[in-house]
mmCIF file of C-alpha atoms and ligand atoms in Angstrom:
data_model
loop_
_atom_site.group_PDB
_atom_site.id
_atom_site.type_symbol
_atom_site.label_atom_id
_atom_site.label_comp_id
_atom_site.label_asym_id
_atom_site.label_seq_id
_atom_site.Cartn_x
_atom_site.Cartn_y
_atom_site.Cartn_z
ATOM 1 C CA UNK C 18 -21.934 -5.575 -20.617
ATOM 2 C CA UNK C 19 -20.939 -3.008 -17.879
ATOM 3 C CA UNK C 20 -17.893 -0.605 -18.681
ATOM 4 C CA UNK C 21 -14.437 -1.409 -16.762
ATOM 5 C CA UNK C 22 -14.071 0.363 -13.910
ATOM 6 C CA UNK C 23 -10.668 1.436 -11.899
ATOM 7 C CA UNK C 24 -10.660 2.945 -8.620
ATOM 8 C CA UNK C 25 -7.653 4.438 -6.804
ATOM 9 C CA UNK C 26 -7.225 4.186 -3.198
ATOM 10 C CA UNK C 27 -4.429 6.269 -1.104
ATOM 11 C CA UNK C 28 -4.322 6.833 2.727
ATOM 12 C CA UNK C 29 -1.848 6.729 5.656
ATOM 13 C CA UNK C 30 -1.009 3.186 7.403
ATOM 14 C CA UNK C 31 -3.925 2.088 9.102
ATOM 15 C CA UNK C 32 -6.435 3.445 7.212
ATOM 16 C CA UNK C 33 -8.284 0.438 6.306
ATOM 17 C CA UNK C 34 -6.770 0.397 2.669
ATOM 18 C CA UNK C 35 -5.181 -2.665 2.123
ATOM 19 C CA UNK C 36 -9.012 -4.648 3.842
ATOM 20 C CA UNK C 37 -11.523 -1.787 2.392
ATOM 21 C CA UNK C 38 -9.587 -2.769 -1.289
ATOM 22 C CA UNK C 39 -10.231 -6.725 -0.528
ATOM 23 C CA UNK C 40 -13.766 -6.181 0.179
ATOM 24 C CA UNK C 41 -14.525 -3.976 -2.668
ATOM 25 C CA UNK C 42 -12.335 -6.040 -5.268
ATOM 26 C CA UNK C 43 -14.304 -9.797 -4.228
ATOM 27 C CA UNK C 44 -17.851 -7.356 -4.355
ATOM 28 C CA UNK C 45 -17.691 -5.781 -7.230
ATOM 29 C CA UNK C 46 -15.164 -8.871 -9.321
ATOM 30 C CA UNK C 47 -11.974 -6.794 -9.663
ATOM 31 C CA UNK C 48 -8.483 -6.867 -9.295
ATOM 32 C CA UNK C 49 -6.831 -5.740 -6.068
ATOM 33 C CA UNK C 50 -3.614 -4.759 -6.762
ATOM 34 C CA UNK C 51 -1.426 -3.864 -2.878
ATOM 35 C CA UNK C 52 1.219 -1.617 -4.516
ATOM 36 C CA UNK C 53 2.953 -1.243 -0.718
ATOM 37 C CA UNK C 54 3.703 -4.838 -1.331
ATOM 38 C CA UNK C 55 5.940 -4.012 -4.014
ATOM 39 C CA UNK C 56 7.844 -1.682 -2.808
ATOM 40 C CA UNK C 57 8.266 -3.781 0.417
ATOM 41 C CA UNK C 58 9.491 -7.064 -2.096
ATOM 42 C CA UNK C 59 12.234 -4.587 -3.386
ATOM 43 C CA UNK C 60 13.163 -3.663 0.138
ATOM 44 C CA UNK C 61 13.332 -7.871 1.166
ATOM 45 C CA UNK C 62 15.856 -8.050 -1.781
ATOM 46 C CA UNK C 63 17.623 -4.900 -1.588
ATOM 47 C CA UNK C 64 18.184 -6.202 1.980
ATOM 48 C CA UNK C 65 19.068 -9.776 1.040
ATOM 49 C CA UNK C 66 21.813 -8.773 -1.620
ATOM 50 C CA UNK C 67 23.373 -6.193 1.216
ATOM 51 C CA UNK C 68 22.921 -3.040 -1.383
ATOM 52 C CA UNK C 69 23.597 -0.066 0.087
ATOM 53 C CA UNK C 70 20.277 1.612 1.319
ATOM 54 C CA UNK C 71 21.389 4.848 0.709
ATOM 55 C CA UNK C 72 22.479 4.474 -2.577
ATOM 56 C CA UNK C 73 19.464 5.642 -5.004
ATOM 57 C CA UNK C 74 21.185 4.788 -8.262
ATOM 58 C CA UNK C 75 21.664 1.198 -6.805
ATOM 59 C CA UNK C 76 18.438 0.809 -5.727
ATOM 60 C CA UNK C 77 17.013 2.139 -9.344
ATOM 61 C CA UNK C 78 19.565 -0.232 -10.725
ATOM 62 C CA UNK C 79 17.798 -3.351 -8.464
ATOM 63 C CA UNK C 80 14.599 -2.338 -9.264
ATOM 64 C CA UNK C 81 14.722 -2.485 -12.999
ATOM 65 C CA UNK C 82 16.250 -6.100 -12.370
ATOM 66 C CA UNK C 83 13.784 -7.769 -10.882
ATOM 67 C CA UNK C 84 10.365 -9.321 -11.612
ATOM 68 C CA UNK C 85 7.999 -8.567 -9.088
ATOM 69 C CA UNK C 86 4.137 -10.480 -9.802
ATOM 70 C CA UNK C 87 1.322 -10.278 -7.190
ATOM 71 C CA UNK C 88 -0.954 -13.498 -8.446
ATOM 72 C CA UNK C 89 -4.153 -14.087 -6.880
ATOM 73 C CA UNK C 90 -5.244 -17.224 -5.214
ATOM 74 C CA UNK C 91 -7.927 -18.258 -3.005
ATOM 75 C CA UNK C 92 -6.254 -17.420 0.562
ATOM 76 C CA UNK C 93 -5.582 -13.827 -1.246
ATOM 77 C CA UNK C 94 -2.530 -12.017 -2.854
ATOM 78 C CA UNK C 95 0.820 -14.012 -3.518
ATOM 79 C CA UNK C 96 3.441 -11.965 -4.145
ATOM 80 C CA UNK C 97 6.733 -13.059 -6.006
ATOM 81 C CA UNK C 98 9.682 -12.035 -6.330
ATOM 82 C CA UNK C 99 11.903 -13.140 -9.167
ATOM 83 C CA UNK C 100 9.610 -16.237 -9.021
ATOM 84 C CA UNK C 101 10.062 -16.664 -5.031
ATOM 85 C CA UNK C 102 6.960 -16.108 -3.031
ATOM 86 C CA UNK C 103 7.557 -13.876 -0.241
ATOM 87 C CA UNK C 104 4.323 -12.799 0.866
ATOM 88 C CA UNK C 105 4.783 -13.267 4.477
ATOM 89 C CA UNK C 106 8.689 -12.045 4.356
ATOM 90 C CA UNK C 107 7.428 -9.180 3.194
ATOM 91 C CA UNK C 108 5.627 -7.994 6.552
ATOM 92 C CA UNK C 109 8.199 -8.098 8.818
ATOM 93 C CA UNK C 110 9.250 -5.316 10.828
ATOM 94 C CA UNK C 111 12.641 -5.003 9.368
ATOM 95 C CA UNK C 112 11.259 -4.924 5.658
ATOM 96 C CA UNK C 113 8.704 -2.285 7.236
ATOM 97 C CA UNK C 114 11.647 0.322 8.566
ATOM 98 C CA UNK C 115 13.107 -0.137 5.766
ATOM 99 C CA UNK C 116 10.774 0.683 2.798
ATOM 100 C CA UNK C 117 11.455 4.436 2.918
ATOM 101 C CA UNK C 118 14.495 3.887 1.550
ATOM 102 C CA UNK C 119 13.463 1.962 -1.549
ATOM 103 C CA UNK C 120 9.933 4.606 -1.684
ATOM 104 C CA UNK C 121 11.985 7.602 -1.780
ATOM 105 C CA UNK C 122 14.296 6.845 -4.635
ATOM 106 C CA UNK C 123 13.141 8.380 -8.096
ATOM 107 C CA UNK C 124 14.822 5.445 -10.282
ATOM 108 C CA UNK C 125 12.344 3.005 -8.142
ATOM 109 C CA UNK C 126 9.432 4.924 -8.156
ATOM 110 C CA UNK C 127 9.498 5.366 -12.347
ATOM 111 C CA UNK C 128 9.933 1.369 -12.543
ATOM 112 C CA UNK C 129 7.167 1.161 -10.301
ATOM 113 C CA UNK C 130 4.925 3.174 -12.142
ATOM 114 C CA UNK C 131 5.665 1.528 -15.155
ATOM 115 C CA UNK C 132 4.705 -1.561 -13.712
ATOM 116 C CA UNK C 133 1.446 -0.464 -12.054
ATOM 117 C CA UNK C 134 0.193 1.913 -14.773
ATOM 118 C CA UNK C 135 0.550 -1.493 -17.213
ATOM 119 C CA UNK C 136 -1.555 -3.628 -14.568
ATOM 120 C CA UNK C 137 -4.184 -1.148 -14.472
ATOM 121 C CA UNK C 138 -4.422 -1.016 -18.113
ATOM 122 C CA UNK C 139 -6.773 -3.507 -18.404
ATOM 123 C CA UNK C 140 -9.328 -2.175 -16.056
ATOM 124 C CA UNK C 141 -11.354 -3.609 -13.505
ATOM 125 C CA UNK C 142 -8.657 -3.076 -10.967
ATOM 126 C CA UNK C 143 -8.477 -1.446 -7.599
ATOM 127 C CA UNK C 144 -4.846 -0.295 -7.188
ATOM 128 C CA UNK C 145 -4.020 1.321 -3.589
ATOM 129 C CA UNK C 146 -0.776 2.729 -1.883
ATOM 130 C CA UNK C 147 0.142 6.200 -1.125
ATOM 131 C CA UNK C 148 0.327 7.863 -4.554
ATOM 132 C CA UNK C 149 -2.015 6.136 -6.823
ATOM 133 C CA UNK C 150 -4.557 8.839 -6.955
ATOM 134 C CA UNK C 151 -2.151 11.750 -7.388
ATOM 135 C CA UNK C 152 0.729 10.035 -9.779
ATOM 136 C CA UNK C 153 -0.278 6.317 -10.942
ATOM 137 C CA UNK C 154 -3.738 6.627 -11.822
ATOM 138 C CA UNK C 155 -5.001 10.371 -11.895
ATOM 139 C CA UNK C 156 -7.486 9.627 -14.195
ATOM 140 C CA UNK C 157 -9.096 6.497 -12.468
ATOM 141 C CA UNK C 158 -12.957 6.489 -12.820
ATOM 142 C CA UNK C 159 -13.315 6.917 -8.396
ATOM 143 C CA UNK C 160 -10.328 7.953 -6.290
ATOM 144 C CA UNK C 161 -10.732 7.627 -2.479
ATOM 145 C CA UNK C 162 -8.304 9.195 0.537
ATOM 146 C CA UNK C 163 -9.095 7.013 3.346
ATOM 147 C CA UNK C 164 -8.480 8.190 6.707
ATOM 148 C CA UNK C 165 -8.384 8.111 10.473
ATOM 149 C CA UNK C 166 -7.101 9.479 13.179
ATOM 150 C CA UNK C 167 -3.668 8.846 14.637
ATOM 151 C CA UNK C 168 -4.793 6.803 17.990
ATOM 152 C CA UNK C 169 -7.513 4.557 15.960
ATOM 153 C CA UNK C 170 -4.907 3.157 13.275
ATOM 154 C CA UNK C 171 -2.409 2.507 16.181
ATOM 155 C CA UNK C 172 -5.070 0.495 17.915
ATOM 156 C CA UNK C 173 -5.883 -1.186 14.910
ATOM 157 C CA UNK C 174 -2.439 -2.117 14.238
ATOM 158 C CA UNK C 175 -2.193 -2.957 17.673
ATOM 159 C CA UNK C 176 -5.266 -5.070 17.173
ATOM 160 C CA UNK C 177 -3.972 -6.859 14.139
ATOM 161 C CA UNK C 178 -0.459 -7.562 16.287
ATOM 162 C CA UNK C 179 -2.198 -9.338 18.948
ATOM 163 C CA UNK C 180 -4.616 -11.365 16.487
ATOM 164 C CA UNK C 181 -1.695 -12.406 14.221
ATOM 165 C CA UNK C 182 0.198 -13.368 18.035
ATOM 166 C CA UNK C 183 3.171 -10.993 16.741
ATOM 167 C CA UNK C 184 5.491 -9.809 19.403
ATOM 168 C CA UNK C 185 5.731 -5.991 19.990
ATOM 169 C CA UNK C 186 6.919 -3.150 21.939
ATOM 170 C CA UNK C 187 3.698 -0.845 23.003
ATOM 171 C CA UNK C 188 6.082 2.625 22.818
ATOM 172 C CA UNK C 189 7.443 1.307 19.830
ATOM 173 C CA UNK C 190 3.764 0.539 17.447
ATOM 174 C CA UNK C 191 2.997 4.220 17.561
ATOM 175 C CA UNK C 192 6.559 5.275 17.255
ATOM 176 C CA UNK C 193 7.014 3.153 13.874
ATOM 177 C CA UNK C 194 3.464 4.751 12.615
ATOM 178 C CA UNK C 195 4.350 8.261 13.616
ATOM 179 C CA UNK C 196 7.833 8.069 11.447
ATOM 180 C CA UNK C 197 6.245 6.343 8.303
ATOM 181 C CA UNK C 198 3.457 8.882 8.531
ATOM 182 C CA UNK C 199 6.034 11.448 8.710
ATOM 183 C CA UNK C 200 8.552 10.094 6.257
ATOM 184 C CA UNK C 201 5.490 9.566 3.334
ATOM 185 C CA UNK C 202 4.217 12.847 3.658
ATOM 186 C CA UNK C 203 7.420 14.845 3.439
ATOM 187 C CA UNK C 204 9.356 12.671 0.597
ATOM 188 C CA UNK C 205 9.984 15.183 -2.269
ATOM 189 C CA UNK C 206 8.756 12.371 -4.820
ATOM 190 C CA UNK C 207 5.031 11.080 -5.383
ATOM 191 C CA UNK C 208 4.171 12.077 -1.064
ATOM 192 C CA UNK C 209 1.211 10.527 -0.043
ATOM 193 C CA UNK C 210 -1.198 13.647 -0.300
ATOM 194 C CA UNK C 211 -5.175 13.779 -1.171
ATOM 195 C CA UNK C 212 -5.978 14.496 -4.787
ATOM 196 C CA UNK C 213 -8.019 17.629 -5.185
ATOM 197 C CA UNK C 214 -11.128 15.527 -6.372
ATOM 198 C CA UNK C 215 -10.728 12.228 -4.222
ATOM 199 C CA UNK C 216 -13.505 11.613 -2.138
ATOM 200 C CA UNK C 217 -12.241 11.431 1.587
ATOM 201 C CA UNK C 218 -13.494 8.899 3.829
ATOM 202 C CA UNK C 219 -12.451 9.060 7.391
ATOM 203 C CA UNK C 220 -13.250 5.821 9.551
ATOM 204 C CA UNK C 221 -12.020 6.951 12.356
ATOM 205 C CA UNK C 222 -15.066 5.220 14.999
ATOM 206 C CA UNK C 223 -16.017 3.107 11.946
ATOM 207 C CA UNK C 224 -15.845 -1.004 12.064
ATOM 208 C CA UNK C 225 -13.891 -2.176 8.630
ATOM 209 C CA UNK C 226 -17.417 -3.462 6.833
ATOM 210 C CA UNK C 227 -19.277 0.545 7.356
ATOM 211 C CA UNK C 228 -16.057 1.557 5.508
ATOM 212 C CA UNK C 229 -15.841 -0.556 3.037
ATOM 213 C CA UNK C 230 -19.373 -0.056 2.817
ATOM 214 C CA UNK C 231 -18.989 3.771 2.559
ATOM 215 C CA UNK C 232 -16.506 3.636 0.123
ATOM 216 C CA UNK C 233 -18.605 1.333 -2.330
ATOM 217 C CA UNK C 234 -21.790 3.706 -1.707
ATOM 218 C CA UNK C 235 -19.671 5.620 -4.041
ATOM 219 C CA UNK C 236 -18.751 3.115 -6.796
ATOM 220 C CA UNK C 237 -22.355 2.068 -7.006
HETATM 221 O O1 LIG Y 303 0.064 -1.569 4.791
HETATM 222 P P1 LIG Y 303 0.979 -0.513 5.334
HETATM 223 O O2 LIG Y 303 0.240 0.745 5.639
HETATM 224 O O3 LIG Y 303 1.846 -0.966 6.439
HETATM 225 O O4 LIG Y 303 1.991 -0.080 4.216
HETATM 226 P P2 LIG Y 303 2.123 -0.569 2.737
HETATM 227 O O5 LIG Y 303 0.941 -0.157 1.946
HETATM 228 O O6 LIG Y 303 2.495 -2.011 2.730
HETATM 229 O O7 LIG Y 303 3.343 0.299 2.218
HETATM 230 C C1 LIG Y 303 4.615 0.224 2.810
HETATM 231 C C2 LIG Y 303 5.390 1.468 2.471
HETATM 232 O O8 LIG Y 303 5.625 1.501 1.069
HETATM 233 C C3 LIG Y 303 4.699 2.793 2.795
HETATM 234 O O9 LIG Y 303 4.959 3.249 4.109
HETATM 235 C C4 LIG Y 303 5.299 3.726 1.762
HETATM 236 O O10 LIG Y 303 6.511 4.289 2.226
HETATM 237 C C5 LIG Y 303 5.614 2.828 0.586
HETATM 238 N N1 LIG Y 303 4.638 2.976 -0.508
HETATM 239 C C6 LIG Y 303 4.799 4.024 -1.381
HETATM 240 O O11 LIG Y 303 5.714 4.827 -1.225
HETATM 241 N N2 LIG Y 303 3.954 4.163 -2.436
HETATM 242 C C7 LIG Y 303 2.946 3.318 -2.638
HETATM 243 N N3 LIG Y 303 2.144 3.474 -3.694
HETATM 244 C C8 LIG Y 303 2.734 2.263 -1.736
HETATM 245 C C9 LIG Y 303 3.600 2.122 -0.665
HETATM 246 O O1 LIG Y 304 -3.767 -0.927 4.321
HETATM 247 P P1 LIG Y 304 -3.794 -0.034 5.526
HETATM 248 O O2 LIG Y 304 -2.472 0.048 6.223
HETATM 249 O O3 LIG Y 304 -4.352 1.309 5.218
HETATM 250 O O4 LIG Y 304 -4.820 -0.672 6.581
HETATM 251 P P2 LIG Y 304 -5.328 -2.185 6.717
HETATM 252 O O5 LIG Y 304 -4.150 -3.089 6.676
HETATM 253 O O6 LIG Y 304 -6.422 -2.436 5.744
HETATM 254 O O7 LIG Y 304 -5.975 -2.148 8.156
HETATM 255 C C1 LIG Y 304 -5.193 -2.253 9.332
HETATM 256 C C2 LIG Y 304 -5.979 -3.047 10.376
HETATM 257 O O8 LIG Y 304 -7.089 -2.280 10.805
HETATM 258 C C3 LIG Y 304 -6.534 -4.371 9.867
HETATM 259 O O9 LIG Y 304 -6.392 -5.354 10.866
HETATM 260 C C4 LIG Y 304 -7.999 -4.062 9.644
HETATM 261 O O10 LIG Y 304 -8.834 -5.186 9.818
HETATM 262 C C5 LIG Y 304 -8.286 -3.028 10.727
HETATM 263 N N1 LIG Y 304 -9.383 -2.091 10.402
HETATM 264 C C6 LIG Y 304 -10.383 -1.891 11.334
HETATM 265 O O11 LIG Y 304 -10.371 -2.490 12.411
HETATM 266 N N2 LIG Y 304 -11.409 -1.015 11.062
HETATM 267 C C7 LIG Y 304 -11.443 -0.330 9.918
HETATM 268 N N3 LIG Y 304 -12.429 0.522 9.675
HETATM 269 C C8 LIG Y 304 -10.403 -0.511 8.963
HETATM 270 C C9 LIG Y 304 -9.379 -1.399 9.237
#
């Protein structure tokens, strides 16, 4: 029997994590675990009960009272919250402006790492966000910094938009990408930054299939 394997994926929005992870995890029969997903679930309910965004104790406070579960099914990850899927609640562009708030806040981050470091115990996971390689998992057995440039993930997310018939404002897509780039890389806590020994893939030029293919020439 092979050994369990974890790999750790970080990279700016756009990147191709979220898809390269998919790929790899049905591939190679792991677990893909979207940790953006759960900070963007806290962010739905922090929203929902009206807390006060600002407010980090209150945030910590919501975070260590709720139950957050990403379950896997056939059409891909469900994620709950307190029991409630909100999988496609979570995408929305409010939730998406938003998530900084809930990301930068020590008291959520901790729970958060709690939570992930205890999924990944098991191995045979594939766990990416923006500080798994550096904080969550620095020990994973591969850690990977995808990457591409600015104009290619706005045209992907573009892309994505128009194939998911989502309504958006053209100055506004690179706007949103250019503050959440900014406002990941300059939090004082767990920024999304490449781990000295992460292997860096950049895709800019690349379709999704050479990435993910790149990535698992690694893993192999
Ligand atoms: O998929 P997309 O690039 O839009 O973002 P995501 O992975 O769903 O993550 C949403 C936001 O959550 C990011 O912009 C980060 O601010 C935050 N996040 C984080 O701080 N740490 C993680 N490990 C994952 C996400
Ligand atoms: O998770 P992250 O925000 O890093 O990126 P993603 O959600 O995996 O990818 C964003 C969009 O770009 C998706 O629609 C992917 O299919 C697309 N993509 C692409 O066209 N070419 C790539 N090499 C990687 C992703």
């Amino acid at each position: 029997m092979r050994n369990k394997i974890t790999i750790a994926i970080d990279g700016p929005a756009g990147s191709g994590k979220s898809s390269v992870s998919k790929i790899i995890a049905k591939r190679l029969g792991l677990l893909y675990v979207d940790t953006g997903a759960m900070y963007r679930a806290l962010t739905l309910k922090a929203m929902r009960n009206g807390i006060d965004l600002g407010k980090e104790t209150d945030l910590a406070g919501l975070a260590h009272n709720t139950e957050i579960e990403l379950t896997h099914k056939e059409e891909g990850t469900v994620v709950l919250l307190d029991g409630q899927d909100v999988t496609e609640k979570i995408r929305g562009t409010d939730v998406t402006n938003n998530v900084f708030y809930l990301a930068r806040a020590e008291g959520v981050r901790e729970c958060m790492k709690r939570l992930q470091r205890k999924i990944a115990e098991k191995g045979d996971v594939v766990m990416e966000g923006r500080d798994i390689t550096t904080v969550i998992l620095p020990d994973a057995d591969y850690k990977f910094y995808l990457d591409a440039s600015f104009e290619e993930r706005v045209k992907r997310r573009r892309k994505e938009l128009e194939q998911n018939g989502k309504q958006f404002v053209e100055s506004e897509l690179s706007k949103d990408i250019k503050i959440r780039d900014k406002k990941d890389l300059t939090r004082k806590i767990a920024p999304l930054r490449k781990a000295e020994d992460a292997i860096v893939v950049d895709s800019t030029g690349m379709s999704l299939e050479e990435e993910a293919e790149a990535v698992i020439s690694y893993v192999k």
